[in-house]
Coordinates of C-alpha atoms in Angstrom, one line a residue:
X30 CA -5.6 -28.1 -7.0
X31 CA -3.4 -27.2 -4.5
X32 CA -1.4 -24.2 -3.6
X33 CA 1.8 -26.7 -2.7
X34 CA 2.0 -27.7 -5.9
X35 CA 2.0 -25.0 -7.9
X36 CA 5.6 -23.0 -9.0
X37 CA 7.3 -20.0 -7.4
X38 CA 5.8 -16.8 -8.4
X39 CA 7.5 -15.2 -11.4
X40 CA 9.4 -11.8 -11.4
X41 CA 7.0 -9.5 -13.9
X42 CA 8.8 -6.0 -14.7
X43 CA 5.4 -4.5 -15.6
X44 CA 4.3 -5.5 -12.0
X45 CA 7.4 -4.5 -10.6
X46 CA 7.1 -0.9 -12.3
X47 CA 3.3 -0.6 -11.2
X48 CA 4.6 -1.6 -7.2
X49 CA 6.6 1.5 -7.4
X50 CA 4.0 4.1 -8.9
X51 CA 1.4 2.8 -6.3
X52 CA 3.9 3.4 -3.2
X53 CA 4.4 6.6 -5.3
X54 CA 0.5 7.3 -5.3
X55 CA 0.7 6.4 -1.4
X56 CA 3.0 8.7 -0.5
X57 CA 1.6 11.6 -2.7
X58 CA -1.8 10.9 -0.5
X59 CA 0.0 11.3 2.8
X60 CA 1.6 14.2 1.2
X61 CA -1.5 15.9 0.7
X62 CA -2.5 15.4 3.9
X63 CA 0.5 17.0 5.5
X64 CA 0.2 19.8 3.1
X65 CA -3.4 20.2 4.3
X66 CA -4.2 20.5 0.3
X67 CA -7.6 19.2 0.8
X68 CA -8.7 21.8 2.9
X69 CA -10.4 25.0 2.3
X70 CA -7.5 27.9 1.3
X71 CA -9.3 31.3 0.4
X72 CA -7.8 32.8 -2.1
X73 CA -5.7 29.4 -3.2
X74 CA -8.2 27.6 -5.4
X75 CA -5.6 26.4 -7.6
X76 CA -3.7 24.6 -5.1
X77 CA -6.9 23.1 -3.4
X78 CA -8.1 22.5 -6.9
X79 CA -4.4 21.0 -7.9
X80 CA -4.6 18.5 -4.4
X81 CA -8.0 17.1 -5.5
X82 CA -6.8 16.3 -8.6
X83 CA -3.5 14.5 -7.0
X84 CA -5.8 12.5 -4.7
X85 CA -8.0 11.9 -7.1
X86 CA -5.2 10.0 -9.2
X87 CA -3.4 8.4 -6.8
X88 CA -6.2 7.3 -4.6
X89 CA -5.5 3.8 -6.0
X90 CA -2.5 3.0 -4.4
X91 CA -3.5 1.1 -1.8
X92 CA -5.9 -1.0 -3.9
X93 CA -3.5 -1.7 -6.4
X94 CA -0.6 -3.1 -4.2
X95 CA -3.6 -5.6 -2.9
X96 CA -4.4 -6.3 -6.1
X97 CA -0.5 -7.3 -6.9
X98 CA -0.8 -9.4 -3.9
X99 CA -3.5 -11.4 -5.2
X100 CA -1.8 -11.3 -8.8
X101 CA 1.2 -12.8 -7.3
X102 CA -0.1 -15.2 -4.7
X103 CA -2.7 -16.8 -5.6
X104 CA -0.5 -20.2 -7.1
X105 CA 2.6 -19.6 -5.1
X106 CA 3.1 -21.2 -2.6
X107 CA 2.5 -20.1 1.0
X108 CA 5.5 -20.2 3.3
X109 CA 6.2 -18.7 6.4
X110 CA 9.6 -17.8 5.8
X111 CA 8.0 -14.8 3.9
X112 CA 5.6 -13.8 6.3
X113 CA 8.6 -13.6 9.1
X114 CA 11.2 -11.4 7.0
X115 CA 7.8 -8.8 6.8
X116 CA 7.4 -9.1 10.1
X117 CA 10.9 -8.4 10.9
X118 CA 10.8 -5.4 8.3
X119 CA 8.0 -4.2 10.4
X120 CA 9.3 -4.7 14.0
X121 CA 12.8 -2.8 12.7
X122 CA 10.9 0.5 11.6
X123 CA 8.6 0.0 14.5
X124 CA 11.2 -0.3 17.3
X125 CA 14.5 1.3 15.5
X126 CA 12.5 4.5 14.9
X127 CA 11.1 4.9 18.4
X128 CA 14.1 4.2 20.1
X129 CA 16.1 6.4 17.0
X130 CA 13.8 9.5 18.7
X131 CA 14.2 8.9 22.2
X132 CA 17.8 8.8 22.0
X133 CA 18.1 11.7 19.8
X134 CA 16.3 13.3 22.5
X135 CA 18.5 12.4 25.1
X136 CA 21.4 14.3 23.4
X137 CA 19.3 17.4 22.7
X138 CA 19.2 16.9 19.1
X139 CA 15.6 15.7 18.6
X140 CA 12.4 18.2 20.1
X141 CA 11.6 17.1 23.3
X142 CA 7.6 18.2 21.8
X143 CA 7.7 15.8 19.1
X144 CA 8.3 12.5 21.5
X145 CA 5.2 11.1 23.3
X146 CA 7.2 8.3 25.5
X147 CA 3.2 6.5 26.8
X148 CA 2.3 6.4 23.1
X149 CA 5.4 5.4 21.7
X150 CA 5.8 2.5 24.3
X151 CA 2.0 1.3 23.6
X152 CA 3.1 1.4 20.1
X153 CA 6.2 -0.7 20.4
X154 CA 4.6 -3.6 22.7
X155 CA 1.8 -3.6 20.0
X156 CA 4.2 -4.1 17.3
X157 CA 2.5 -3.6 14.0
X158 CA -1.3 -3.4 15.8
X159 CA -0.8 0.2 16.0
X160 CA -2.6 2.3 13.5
X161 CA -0.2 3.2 11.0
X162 CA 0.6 -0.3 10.7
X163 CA -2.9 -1.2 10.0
X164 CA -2.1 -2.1 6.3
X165 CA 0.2 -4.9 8.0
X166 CA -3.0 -6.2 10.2
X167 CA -4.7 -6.5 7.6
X168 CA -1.9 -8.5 5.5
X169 CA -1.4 -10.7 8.3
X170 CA -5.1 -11.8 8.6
X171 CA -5.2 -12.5 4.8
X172 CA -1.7 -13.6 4.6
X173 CA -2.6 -16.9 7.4
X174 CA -6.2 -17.6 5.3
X175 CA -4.1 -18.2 2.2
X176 CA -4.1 -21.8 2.3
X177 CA -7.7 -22.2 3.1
X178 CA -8.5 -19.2 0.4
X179 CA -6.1 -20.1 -2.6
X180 CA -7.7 -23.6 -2.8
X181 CA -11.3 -22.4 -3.1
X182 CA -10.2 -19.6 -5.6
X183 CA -8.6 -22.0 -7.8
X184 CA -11.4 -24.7 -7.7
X185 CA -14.3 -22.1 -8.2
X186 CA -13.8 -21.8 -12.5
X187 CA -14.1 -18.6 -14.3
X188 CA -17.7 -18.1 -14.0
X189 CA -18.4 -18.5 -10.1
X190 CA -15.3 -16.4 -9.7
X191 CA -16.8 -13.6 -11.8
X192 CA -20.1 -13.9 -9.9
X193 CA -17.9 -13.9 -6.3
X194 CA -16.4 -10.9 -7.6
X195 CA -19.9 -9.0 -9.2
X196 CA -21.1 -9.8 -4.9
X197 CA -17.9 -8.7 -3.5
X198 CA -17.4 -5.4 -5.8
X199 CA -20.9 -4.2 -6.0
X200 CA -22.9 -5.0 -3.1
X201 CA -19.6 -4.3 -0.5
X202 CA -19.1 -1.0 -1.5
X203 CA -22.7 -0.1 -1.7
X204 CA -23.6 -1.3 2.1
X205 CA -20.0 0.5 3.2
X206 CA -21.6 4.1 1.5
X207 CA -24.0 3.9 4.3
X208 CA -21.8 2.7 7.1
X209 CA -21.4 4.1 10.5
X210 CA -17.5 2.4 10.8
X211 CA -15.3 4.8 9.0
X212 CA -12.5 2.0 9.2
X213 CA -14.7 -0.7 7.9
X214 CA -16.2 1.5 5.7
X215 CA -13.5 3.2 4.0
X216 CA -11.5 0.2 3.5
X217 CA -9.4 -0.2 6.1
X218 CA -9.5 -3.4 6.8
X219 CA -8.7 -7.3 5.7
X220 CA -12.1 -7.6 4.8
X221 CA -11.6 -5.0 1.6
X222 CA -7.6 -6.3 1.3
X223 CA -9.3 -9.7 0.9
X224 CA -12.1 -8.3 -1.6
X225 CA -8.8 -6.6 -4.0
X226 CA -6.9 -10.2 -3.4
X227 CA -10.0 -12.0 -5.0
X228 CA -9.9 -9.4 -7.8
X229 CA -6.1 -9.1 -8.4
X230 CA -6.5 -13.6 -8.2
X231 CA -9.3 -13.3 -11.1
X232 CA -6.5 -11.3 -13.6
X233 CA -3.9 -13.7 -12.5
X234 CA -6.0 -17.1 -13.5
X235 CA -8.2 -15.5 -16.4
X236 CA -6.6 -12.9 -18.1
X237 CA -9.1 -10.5 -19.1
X238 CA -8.5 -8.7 -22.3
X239 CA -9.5 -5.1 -22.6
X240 CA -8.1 -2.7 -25.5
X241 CA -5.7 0.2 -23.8
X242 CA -7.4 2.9 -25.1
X243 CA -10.6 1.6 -23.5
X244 CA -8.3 1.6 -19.7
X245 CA -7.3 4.8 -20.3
X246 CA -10.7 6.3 -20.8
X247 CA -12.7 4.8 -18.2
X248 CA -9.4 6.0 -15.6
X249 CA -10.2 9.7 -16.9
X250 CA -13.9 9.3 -16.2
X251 CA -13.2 8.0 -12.7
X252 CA -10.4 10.6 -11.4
X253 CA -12.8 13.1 -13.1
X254 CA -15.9 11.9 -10.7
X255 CA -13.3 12.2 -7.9
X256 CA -11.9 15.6 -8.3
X257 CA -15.7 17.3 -9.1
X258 CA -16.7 15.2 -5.8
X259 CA -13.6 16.3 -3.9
X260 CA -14.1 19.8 -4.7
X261 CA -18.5 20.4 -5.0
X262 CA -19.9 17.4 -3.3
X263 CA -22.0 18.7 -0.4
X264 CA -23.5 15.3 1.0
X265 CA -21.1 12.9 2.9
X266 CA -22.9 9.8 1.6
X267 CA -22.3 11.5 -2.4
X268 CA -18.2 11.9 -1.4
X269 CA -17.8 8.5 0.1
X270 CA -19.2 6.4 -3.1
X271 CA -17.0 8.9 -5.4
X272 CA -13.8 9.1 -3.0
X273 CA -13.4 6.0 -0.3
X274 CA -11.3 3.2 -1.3
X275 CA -14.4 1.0 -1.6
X276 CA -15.8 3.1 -4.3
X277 CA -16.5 1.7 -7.7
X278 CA -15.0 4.6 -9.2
X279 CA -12.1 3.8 -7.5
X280 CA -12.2 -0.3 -8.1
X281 CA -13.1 0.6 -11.6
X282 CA -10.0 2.9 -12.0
X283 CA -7.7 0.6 -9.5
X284 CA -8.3 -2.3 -12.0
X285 CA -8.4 -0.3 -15.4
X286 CA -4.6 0.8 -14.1
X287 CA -4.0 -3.1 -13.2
X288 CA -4.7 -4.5 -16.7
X289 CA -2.5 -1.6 -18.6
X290 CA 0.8 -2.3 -16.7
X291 CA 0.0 -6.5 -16.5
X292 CA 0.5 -6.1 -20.0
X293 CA 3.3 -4.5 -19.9
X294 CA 7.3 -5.1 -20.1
X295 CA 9.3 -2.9 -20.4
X296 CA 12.3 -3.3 -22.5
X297 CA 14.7 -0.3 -22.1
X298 CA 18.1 -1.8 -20.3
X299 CA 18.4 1.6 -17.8
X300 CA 14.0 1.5 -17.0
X301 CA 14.5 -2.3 -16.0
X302 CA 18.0 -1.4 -13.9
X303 CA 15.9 1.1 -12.4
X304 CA 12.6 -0.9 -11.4
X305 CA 14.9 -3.5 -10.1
X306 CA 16.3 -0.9 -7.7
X307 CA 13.4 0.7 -6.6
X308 CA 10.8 -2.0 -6.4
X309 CA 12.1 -4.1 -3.3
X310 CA 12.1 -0.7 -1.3
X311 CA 8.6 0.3 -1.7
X312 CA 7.0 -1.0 1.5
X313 CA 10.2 -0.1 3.4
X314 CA 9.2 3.4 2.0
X315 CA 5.1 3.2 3.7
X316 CA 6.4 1.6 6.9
X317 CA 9.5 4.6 7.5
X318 CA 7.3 7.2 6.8
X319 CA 3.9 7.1 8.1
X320 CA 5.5 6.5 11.4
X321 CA 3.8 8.2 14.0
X322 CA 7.4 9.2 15.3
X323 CA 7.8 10.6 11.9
X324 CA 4.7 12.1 10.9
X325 CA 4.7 14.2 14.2
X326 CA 7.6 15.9 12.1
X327 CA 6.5 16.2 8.4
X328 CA 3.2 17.5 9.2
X329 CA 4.0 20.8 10.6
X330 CA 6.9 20.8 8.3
X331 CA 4.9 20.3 5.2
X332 CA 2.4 22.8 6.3
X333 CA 5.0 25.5 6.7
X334 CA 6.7 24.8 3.3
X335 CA 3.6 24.8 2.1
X336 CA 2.9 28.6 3.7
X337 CA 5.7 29.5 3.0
X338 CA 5.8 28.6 -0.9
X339 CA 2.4 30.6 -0.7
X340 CA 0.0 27.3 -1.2
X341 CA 2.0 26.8 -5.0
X342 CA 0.1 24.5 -7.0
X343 CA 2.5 22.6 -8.0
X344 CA 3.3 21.7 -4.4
X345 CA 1.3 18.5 -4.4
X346 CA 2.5 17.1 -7.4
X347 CA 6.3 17.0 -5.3
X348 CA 5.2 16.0 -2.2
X349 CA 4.9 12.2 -3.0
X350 CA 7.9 12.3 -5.1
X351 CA 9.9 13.9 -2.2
X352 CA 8.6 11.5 0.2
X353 CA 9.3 8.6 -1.9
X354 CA 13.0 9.6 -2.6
X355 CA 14.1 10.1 0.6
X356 CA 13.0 7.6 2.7
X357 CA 13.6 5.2 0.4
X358 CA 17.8 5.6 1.9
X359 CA 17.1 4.4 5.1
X360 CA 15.1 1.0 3.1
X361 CA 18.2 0.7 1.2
X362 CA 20.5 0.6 4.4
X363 CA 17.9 -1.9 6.7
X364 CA 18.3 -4.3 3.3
X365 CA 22.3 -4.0 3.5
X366 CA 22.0 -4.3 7.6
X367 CA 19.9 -7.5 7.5
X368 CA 22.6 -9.3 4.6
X369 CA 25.2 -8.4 6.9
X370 CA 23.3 -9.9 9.6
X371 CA 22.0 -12.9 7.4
X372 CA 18.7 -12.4 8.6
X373 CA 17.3 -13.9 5.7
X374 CA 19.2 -17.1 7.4
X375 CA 17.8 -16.9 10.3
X376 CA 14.0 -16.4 9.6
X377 CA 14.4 -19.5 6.4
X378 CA 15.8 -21.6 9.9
X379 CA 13.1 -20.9 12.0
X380 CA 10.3 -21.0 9.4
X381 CA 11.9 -24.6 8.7
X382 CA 11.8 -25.3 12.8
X383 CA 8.3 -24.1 12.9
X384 CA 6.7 -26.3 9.9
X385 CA 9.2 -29.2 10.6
X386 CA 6.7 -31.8 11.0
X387 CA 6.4 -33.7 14.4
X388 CA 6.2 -37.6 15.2
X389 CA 2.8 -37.8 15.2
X390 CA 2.6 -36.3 11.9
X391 CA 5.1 -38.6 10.0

């Protein structure tokens, strides 16, 4: 079958609403990070204790927005219209913040400390190589092997799929426990993007049925191996099967999370008003704030609030919300900016110039 054939992928509110809680998962992670929650605090157990917990349940994210990728695109059709809008998305927060910094500098308004000019240049010429863009890498590898991997997915049949995905989900993680590459191992990569594509594909084509109460369980029994490995695991081979990304604990719980909202749709008239709204500005929301321009900022700023709130354990259960919130403002104006530009015009007429077939073609 082929890819060109098949319909536009379908607007799924239960999809929709799980794209927001993963970039809310996301940005909890970083959150926890800047707080510095996952490191030792004498005398603050609870919060340490309360930042496990966090991770442990939101260390999906990233997993889950690759499985919505593969959910979505395996029998769409691939066009390079939508790879260029992404990549302008990403050039706008790449550049715009950079050069946001250095002029706020210029006027005195912006620390001179918190702008590293070498970097930031290296970072602008590479674009979306640099590596807090690495997600984007790793989407643009998988995004140009589309054609050549939608095909093969859709001719293999339910049973050589399942067997492609027992290889892929099994043997992967086990070999990356014992890696030396922490960015291969740890998921990284297009390699492990790819692996979650082929997984969120398999849901997409087969439908796999599995009782809720079932998804909820095995979801407690995998952020529970997470937070006891987060908080008493000694070994470093132990913590990376029960914490990476490539961890079956985690591709268990990533998927189990997966099922419950495909099944989903919500009905309330205000919950579908508000998915609508938030669910186009979720990867504007990963791109403005891990930023290296902005996480120079957040980082101390987090771990003062953080000192200054006395290490509260409710501190990482905000963090991601807080993230999430505001910088999903400046999303909301780059969307308005590029309609009033009609950018969405201009990449549909260069896609069009690109792919326009030449005489030797016809």
């Amino acid at each position: 079958m082929s890819i060109q054939s098949t319909v536009k992928p379908e607007r799924h509110l239960g999809i929709d609403l799980l794209r927001i809680i993963a970039m809310l998962m996301v940005c909890t992670l970083h959150g926890n990070m800047f707080t510095g929650g996952l490191y030792k605090h004498p005398g603050h157990e609870d919060f340490q204790f309360m930042s496990s917990l966090t991770e442990a349940m939101c260390i999906i994210g990233v997993n889950v927005y690759a499985l919505i990728t593969g959910y979505m695109m395996v029998n769409a059709r691939w066009k390079l219209e939508r790879y260029l809008a992404l990549w302008l998305q990403v050039a706008f927060y790449v550049v715009g913040i950079v050069l946001l910094s250095w002029g706020l500098t210029a006027v005195g308004v912006w620390p001179a400390d918190k702008v590293d000019y070498g970097y930031d240049s290296y970072n602008m010429l590479l674009l979306f190589f640099g590596s807090e863009n690495w997600y984007f890498a790793s989407y643009s590898v998988l995004y140009f092997l589309l054609p050549f991997v939608n095909p093969l997915l859709l001719s293999l049949g339910q049973r050589r799929h399942a067997m492609l995905l027992l290889l892929l989900c099994v043997v992967l993680p086990v070999v990356n426990i014992f890696s030396a590459d922490y960015v291969y191992a740890a998921g990284y990569n297009f390699v492990w993007l790819g692996v979650m594509y082929v997984l969120g594909a398999y849901v997409k084509l087969y439908r796999p049925q599995c009782p809720a109460w079932l998804l909820i369980a095995v979801s407690m029994l995998c952020i529970a191996a997470h937070t006891m490995a987060r908080e008493f695991a000694t070994d470093s081979t132990l913590l990376k099967a029960c914490t990476d990304y490539t961890s079956l604990f985690t591709i268990a719980y990533a998927l189990c999370v997966f099922l419950f909202f495909e099944k989903s749709r919500p009905r309330s008239r205000w919950a579908c008003v508000l998915i609508s709204f938030f669910s186009p500005l979720t990867f504007g929301i990963f791109l403005a704030h891990t930023h290296t321009s902005i996480t120079r900022f957040l980082h101390p700023a987090y771990r003062y609030f953080s000192y200054c709130m006395d290490y509260s354990w409710w501190i990482p259960f905000l963090a991601g919300p807080a993230i999430f919130l505001a910088f999903s403002l400046p999303e909301l104006l780059r969307i308005h900016l590029f309609r009033l530009l009609r950018v969405g015009k201009w990449t549909k007429g260069l896609s069009a110039l690109i792919e326009r077939p030449s005489k030797g073609d016809v």
